[in-house]
GROMACS .gro file of N, CA and C in nm:
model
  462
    1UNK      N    1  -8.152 -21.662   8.589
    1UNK     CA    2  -8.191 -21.795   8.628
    1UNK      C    3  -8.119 -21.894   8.534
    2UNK      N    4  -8.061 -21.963   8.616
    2UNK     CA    5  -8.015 -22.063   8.520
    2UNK      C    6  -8.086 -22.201   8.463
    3UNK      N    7  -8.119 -22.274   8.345
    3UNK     CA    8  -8.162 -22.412   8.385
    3UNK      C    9  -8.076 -22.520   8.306
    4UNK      N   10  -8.101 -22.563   8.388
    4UNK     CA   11  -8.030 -22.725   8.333
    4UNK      C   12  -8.095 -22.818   8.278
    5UNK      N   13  -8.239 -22.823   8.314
    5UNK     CA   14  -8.356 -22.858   8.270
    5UNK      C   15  -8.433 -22.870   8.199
    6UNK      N   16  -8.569 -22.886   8.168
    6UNK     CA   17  -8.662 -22.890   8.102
    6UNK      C   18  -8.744 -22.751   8.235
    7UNK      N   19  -8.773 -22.671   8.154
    7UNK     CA   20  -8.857 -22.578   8.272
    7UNK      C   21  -8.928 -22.457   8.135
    8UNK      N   22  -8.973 -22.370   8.180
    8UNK     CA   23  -9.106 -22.324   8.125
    8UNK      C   24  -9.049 -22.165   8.117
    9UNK      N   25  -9.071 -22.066   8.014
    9UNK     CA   26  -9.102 -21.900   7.973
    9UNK      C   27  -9.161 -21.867   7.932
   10UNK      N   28  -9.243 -21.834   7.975
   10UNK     CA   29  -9.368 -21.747   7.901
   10UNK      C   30  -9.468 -21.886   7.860
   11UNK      N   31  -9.460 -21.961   7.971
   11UNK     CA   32  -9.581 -22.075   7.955
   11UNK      C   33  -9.505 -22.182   7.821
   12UNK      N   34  -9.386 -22.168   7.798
   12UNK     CA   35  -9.316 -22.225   7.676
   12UNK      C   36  -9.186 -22.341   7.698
   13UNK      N   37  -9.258 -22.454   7.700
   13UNK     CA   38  -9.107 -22.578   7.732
   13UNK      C   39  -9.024 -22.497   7.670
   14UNK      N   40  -8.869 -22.484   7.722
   14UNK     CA   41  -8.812 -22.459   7.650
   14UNK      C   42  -8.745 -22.537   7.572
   15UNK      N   43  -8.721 -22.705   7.590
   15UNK     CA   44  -8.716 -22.762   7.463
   15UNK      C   45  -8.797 -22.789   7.342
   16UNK      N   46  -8.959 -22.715   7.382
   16UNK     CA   47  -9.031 -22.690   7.275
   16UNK      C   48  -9.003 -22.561   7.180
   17UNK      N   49  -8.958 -22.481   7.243
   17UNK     CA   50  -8.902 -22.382   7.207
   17UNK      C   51  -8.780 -22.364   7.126
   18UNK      N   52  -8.671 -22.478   7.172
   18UNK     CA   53  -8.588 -22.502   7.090
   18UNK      C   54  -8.624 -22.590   6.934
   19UNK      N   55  -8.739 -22.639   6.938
   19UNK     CA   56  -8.784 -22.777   6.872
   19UNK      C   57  -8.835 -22.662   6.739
   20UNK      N   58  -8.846 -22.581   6.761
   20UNK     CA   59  -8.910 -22.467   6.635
   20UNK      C   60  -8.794 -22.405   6.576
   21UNK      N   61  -8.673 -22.416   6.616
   21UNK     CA   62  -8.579 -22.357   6.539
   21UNK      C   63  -8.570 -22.427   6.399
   22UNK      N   64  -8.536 -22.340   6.303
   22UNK     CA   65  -8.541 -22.389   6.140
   22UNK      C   66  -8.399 -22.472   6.141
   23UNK      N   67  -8.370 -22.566   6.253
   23UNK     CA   68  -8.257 -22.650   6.202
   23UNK      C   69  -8.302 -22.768   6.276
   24UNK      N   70  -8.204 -22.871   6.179
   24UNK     CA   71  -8.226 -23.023   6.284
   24UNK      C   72  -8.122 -23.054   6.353
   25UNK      N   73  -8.125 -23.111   6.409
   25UNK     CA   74  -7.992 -23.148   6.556
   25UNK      C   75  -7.933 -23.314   6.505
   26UNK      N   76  -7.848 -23.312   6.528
   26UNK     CA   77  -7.738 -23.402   6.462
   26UNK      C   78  -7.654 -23.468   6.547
   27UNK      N   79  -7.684 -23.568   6.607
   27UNK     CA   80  -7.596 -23.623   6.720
   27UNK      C   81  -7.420 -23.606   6.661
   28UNK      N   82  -7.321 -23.597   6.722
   28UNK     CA   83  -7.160 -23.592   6.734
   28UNK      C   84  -7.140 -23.724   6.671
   29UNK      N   85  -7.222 -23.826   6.684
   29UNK     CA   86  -7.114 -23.888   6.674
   29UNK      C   87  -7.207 -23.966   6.556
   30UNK      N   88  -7.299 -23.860   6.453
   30UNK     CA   89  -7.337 -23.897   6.302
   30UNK      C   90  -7.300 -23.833   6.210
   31UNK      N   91  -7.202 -23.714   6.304
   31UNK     CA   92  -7.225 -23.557   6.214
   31UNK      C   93  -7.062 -23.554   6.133
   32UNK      N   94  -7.021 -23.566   6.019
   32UNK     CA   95  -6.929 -23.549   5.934
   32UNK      C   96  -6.904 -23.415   5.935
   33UNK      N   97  -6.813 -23.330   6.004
   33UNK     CA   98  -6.724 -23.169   5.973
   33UNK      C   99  -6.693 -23.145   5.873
   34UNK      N  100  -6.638 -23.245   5.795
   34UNK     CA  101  -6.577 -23.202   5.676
   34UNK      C  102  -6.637 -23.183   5.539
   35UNK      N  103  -6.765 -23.242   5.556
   35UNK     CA  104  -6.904 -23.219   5.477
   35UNK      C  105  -6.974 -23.062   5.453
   36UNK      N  106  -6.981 -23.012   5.534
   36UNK     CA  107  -7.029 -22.868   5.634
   36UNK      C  108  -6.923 -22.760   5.658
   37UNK      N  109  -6.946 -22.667   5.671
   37UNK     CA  110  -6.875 -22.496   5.700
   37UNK      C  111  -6.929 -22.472   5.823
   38UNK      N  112  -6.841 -22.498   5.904
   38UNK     CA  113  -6.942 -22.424   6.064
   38UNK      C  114  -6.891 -22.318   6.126
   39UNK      N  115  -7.007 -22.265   6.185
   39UNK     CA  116  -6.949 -22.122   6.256
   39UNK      C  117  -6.825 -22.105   6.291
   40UNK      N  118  -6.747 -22.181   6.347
   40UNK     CA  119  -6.650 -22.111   6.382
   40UNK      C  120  -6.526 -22.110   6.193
   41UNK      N  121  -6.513 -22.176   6.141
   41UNK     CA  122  -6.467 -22.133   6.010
   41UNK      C  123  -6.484 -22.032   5.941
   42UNK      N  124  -6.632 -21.963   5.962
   42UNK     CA  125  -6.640 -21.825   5.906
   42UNK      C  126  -6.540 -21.734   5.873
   43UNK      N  127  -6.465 -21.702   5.997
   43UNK     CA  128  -6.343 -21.602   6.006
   43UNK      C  129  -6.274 -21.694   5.929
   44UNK      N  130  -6.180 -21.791   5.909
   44UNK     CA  131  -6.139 -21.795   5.835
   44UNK      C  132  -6.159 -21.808   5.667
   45UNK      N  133  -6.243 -21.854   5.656
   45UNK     CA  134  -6.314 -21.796   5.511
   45UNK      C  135  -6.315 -21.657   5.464
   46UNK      N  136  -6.317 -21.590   5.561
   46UNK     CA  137  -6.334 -21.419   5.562
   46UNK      C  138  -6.182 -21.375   5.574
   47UNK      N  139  -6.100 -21.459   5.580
   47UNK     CA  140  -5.975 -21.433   5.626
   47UNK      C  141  -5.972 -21.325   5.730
   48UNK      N  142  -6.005 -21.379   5.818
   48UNK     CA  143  -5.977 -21.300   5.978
   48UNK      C  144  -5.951 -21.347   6.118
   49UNK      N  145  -5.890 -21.498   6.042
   49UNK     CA  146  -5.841 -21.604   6.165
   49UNK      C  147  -5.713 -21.614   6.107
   50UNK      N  148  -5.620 -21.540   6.184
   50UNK     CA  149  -5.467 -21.550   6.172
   50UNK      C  150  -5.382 -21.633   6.245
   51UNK      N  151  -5.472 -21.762   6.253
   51UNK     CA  152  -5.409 -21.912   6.300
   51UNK      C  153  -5.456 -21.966   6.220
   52UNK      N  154  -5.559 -21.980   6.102
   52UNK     CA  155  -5.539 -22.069   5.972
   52UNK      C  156  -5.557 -21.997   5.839
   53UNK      N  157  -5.571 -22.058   5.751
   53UNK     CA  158  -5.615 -21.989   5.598
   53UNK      C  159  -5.715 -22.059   5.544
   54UNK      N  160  -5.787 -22.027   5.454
   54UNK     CA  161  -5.841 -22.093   5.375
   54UNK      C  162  -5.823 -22.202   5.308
   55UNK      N  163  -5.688 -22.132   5.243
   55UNK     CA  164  -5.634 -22.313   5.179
   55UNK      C  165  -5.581 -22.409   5.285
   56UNK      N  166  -5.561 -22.422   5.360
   56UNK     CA  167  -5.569 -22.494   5.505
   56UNK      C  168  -5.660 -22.574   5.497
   57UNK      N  169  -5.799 -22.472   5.554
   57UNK     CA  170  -5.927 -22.556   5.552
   57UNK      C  171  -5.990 -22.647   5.512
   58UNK      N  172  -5.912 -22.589   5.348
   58UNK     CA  173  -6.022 -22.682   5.221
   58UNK      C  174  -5.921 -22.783   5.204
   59UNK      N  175  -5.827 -22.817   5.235
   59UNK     CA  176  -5.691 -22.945   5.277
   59UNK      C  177  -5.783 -22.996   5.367
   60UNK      N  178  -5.795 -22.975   5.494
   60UNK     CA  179  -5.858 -23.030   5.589
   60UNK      C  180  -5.985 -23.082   5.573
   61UNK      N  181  -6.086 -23.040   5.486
   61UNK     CA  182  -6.238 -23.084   5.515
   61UNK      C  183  -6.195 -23.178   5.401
   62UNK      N  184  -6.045 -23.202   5.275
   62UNK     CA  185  -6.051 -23.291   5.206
   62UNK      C  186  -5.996 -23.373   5.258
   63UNK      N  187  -5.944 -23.422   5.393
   63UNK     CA  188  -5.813 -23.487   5.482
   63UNK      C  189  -5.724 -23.509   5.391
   64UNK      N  190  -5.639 -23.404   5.337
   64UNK     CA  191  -5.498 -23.344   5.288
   64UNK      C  192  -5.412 -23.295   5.408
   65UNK      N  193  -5.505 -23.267   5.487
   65UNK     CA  194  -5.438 -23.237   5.638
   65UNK      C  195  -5.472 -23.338   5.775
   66UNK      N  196  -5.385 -23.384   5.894
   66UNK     CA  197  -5.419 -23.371   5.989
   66UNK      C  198  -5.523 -23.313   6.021
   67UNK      N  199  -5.610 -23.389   6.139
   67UNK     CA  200  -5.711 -23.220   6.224
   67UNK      C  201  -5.603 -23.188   6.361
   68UNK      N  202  -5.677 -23.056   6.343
   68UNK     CA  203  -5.590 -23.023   6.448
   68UNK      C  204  -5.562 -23.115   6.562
   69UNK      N  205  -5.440 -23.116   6.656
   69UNK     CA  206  -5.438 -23.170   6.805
   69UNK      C  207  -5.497 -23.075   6.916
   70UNK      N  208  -5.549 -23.120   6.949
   70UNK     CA  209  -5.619 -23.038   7.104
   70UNK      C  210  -5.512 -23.022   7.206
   71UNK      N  211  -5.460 -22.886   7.204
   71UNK     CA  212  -5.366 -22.823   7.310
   71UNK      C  213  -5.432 -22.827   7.439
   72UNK      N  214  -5.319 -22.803   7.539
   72UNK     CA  215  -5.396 -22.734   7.670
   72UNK      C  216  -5.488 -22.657   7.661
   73UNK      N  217  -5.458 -22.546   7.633
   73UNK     CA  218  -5.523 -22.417   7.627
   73UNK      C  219  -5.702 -22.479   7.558
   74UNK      N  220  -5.672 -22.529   7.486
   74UNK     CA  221  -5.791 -22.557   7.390
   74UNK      C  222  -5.839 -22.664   7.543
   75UNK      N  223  -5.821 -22.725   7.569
   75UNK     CA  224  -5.859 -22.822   7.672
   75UNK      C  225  -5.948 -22.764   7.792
   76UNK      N  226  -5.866 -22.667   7.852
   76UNK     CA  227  -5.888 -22.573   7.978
   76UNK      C  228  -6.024 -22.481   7.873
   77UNK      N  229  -6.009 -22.478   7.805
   77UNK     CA  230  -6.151 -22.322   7.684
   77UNK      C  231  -6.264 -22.442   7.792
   78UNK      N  232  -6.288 -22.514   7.689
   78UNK     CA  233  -6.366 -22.623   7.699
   78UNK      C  234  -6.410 -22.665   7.844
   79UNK      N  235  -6.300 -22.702   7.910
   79UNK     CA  236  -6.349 -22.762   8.059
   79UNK      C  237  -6.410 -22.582   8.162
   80UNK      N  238  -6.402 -22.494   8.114
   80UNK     CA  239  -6.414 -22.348   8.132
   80UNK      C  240  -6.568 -22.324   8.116
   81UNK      N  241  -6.623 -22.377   8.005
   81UNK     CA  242  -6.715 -22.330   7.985
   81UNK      C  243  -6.830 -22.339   8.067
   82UNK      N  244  -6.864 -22.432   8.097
   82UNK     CA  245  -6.916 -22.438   8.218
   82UNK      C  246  -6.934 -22.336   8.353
   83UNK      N  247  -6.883 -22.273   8.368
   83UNK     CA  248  -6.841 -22.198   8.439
   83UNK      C  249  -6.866 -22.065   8.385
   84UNK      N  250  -6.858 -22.008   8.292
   84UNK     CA  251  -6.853 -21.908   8.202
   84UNK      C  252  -7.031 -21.877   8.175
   85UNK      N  253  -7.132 -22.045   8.145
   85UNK     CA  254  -7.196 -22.024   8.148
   85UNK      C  255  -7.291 -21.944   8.246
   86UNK      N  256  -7.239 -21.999   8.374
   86UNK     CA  257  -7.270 -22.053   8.518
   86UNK      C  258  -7.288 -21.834   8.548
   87UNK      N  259  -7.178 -21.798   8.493
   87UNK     CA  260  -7.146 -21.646   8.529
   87UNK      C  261  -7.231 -21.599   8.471
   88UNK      N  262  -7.267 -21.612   8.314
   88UNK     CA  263  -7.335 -21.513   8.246
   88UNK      C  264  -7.486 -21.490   8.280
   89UNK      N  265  -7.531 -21.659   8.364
   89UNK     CA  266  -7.648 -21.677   8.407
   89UNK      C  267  -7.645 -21.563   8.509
   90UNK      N  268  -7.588 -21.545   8.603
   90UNK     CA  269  -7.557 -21.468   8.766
   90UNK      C  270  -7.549 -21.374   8.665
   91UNK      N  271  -7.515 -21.315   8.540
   91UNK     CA  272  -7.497 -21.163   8.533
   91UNK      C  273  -7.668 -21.141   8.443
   92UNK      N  274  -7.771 -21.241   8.436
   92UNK     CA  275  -7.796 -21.207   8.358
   92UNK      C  276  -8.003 -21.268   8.395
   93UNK      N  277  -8.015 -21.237   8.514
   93UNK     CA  278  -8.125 -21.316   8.579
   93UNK      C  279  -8.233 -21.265   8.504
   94UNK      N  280  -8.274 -21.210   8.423
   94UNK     CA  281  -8.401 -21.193   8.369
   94UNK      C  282  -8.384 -21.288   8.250
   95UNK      N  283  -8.306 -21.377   8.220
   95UNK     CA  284  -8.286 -21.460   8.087
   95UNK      C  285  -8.285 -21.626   8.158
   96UNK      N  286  -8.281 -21.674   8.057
   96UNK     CA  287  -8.263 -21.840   8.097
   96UNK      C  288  -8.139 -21.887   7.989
   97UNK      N  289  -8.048 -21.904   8.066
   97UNK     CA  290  -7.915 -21.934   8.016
   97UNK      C  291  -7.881 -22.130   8.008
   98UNK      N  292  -7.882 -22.143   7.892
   98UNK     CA  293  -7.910 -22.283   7.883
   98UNK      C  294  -7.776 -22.382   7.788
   99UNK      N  295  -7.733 -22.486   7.873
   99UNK     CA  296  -7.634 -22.567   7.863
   99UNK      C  297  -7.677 -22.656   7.708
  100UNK      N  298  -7.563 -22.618   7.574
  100UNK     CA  299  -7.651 -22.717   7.471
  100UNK      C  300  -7.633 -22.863   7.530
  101UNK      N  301  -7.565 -22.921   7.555
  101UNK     CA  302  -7.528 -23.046   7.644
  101UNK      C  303  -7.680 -23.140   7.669
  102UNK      N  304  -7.786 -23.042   7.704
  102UNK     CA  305  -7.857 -23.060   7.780
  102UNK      C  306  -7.980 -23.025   7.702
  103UNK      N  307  -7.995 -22.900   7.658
  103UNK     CA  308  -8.098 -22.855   7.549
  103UNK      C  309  -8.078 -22.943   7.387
  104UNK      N  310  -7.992 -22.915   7.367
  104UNK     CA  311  -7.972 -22.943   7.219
  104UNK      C  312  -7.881 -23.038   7.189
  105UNK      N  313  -7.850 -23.130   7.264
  105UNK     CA  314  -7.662 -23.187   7.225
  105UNK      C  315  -7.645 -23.251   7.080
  106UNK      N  316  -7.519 -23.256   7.009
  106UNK     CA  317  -7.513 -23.228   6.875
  106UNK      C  318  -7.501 -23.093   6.786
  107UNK      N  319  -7.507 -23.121   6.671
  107UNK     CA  320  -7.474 -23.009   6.588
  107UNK      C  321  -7.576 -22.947   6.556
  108UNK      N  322  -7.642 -22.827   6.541
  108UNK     CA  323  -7.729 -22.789   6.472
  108UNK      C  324  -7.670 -22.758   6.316
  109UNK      N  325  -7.772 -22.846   6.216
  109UNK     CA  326  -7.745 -22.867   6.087
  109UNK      C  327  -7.914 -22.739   6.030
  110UNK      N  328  -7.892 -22.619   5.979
  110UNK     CA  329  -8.025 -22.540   5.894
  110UNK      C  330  -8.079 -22.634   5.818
  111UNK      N  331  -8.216 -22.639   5.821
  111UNK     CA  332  -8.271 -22.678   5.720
  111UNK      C  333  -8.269 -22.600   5.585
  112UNK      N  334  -8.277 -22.515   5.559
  112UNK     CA  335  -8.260 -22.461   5.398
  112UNK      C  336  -8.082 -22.462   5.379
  113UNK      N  337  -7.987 -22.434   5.476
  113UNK     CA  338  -7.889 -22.473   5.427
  113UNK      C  339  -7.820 -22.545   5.467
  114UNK      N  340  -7.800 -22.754   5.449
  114UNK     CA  341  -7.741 -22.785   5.525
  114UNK      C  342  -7.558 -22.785   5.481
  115UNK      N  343  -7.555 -22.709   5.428
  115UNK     CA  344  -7.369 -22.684   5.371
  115UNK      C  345  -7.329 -22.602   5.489
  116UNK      N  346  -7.415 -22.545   5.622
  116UNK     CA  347  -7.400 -22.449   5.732
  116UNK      C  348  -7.383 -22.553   5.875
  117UNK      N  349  -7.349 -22.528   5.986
  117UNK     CA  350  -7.343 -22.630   6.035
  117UNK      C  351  -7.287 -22.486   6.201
  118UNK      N  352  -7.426 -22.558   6.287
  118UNK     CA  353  -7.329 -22.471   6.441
  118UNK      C  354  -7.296 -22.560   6.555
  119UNK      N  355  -7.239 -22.558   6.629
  119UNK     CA  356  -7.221 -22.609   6.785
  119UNK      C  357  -7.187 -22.507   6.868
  120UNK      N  358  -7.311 -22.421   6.876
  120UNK     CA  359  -7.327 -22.354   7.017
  120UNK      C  360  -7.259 -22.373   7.141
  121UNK      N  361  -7.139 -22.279   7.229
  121UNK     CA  362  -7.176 -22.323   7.386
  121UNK      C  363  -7.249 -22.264   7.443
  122UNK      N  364  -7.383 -22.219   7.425
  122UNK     CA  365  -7.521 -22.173   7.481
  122UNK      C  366  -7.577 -22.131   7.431
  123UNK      N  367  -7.749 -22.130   7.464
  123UNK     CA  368  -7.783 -22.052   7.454
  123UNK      C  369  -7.888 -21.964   7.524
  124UNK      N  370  -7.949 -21.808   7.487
  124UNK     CA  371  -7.968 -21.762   7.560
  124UNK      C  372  -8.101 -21.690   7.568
  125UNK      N  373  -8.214 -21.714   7.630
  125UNK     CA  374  -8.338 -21.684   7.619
  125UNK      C  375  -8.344 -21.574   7.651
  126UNK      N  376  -8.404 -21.465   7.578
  126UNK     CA  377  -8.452 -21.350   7.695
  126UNK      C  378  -8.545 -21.275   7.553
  127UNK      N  379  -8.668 -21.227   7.645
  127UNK     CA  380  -8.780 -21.190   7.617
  127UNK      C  381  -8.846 -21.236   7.515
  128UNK      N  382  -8.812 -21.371   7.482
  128UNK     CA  383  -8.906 -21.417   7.382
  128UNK      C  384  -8.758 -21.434   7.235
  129UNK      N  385  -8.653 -21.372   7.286
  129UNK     CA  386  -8.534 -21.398   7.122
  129UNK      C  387  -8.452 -21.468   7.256
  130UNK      N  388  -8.404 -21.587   7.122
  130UNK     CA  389  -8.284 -21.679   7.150
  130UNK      C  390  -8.190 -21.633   7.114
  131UNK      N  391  -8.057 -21.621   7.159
  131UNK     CA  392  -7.889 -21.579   7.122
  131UNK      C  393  -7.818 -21.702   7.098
  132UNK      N  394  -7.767 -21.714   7.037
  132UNK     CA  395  -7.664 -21.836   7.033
  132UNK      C  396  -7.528 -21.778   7.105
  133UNK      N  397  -7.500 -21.826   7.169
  133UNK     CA  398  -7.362 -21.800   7.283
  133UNK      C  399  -7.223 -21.850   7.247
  134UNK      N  400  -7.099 -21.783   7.214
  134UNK     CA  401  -6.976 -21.863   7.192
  134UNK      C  402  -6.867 -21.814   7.260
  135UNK      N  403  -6.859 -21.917   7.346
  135UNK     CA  404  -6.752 -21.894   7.476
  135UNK      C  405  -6.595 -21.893   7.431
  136UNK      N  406  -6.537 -21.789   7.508
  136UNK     CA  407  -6.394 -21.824   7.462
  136UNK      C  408  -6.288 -21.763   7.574
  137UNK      N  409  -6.221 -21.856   7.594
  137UNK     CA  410  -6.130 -21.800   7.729
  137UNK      C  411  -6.029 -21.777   7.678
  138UNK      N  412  -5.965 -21.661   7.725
  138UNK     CA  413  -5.795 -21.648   7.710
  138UNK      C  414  -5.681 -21.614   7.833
  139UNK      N  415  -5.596 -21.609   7.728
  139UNK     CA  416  -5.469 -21.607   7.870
  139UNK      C  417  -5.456 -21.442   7.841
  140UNK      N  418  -5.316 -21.412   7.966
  140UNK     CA  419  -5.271 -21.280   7.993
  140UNK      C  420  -5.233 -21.230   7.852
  141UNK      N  421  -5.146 -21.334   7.793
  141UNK     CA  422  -5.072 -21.265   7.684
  141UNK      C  423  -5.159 -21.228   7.548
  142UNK      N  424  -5.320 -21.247   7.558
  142UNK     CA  425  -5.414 -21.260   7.470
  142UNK      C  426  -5.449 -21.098   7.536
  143UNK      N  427  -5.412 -21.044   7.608
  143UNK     CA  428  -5.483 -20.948   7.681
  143UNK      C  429  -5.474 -20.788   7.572
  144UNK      N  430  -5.362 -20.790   7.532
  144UNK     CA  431  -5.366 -20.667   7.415
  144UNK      C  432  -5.385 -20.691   7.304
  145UNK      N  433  -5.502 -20.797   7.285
  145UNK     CA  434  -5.576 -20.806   7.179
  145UNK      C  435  -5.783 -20.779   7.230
  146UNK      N  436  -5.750 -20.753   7.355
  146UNK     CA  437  -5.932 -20.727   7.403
  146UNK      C  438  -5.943 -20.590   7.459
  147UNK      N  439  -6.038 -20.549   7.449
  147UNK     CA  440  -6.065 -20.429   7.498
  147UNK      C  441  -6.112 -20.389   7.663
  148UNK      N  442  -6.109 -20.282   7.713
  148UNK     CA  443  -6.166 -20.297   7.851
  148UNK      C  444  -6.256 -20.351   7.893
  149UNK      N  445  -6.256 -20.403   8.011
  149UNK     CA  446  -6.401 -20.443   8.060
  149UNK      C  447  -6.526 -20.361   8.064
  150UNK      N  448  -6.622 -20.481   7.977
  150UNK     CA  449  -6.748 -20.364   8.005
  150UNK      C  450  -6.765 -20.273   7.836
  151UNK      N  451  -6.632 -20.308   7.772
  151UNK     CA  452  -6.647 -20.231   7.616
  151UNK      C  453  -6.714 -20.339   7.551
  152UNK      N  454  -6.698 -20.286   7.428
  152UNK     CA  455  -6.787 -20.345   7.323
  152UNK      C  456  -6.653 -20.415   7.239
  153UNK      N  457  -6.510 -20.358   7.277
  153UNK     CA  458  -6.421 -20.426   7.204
  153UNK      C  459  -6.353 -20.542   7.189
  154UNK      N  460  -6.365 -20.637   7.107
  154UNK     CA  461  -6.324 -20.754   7.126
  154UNK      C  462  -6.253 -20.829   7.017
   0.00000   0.00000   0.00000
């Protein structure tokens, strides 16, 4: 089931439901990046994003760097997701698959750590645990870097 909405699990708004998570929500356009480490930087901190480095990063969150330009590809991820959501809902009807756009829009900033910082593209209810969802589309030539359909490899 998908919602777009405000609608109910287990007798539970689910924006009440979201309202109990141990973080506060941070509108886009209050929220400073370069303040914060957010999920997707991890890998590179861990050095396991072999499109930036570390010392990159810490240039960037000091603006020593440009931010990146938004490519196509990066353009099409994005206008994708939607859609991606739209699927996982259809693969996934015992859950409530939910647009942050709509649930949460903004950053989620932790309360015990705000040096952490996420922007979810979903997330995902089922049986009472929330998933945080991170969508990512690729092309053909990305293809011998994923594993079969249906594996666990990615």
């Amino acid at each position: 089931m998908l919602i777009w909405g405000d609608s109910t699990q287990g007798g539970i708004a689910v924006h009440e439901y979201l309202s109990r998570l141990p973080v506060r929500h941070v509108p886009l356009s209050d929220f400073d990046r370069s303040r914060s480490i957010g999920a997707s930087e991890i890998a590179t901190i861990c050095g396991l994003n072999k499109w930036d480095n570390v010392q990159d990063l810490y240039k960037k969150k000091l603006g020593m760097l440009p931010p990146i330009e938004e490519t196509p590809p990066m353009e099409w991820g994005k206008r994708h997701e939607r859609a991606v959501r739209e699927k996982l809902a259809d693969l996934n009807q015992d859950c409530i698959v939910m647009a942050p756009e709509t649930h949460f829009p903004g950053v989620m900033v932790a309360h015990s750590n705000p040096q952490f910082h996420a922007s979810p593209d979903a997330f995902l209810l089922k049986s009472g645990v929330l998933w945080l969802v991170e969508i990512k589309t690729s092309s053909v030539w990305q293809k011998k870097l994923w594993g079969n359909s249906g594996s666990q490899v990615f």
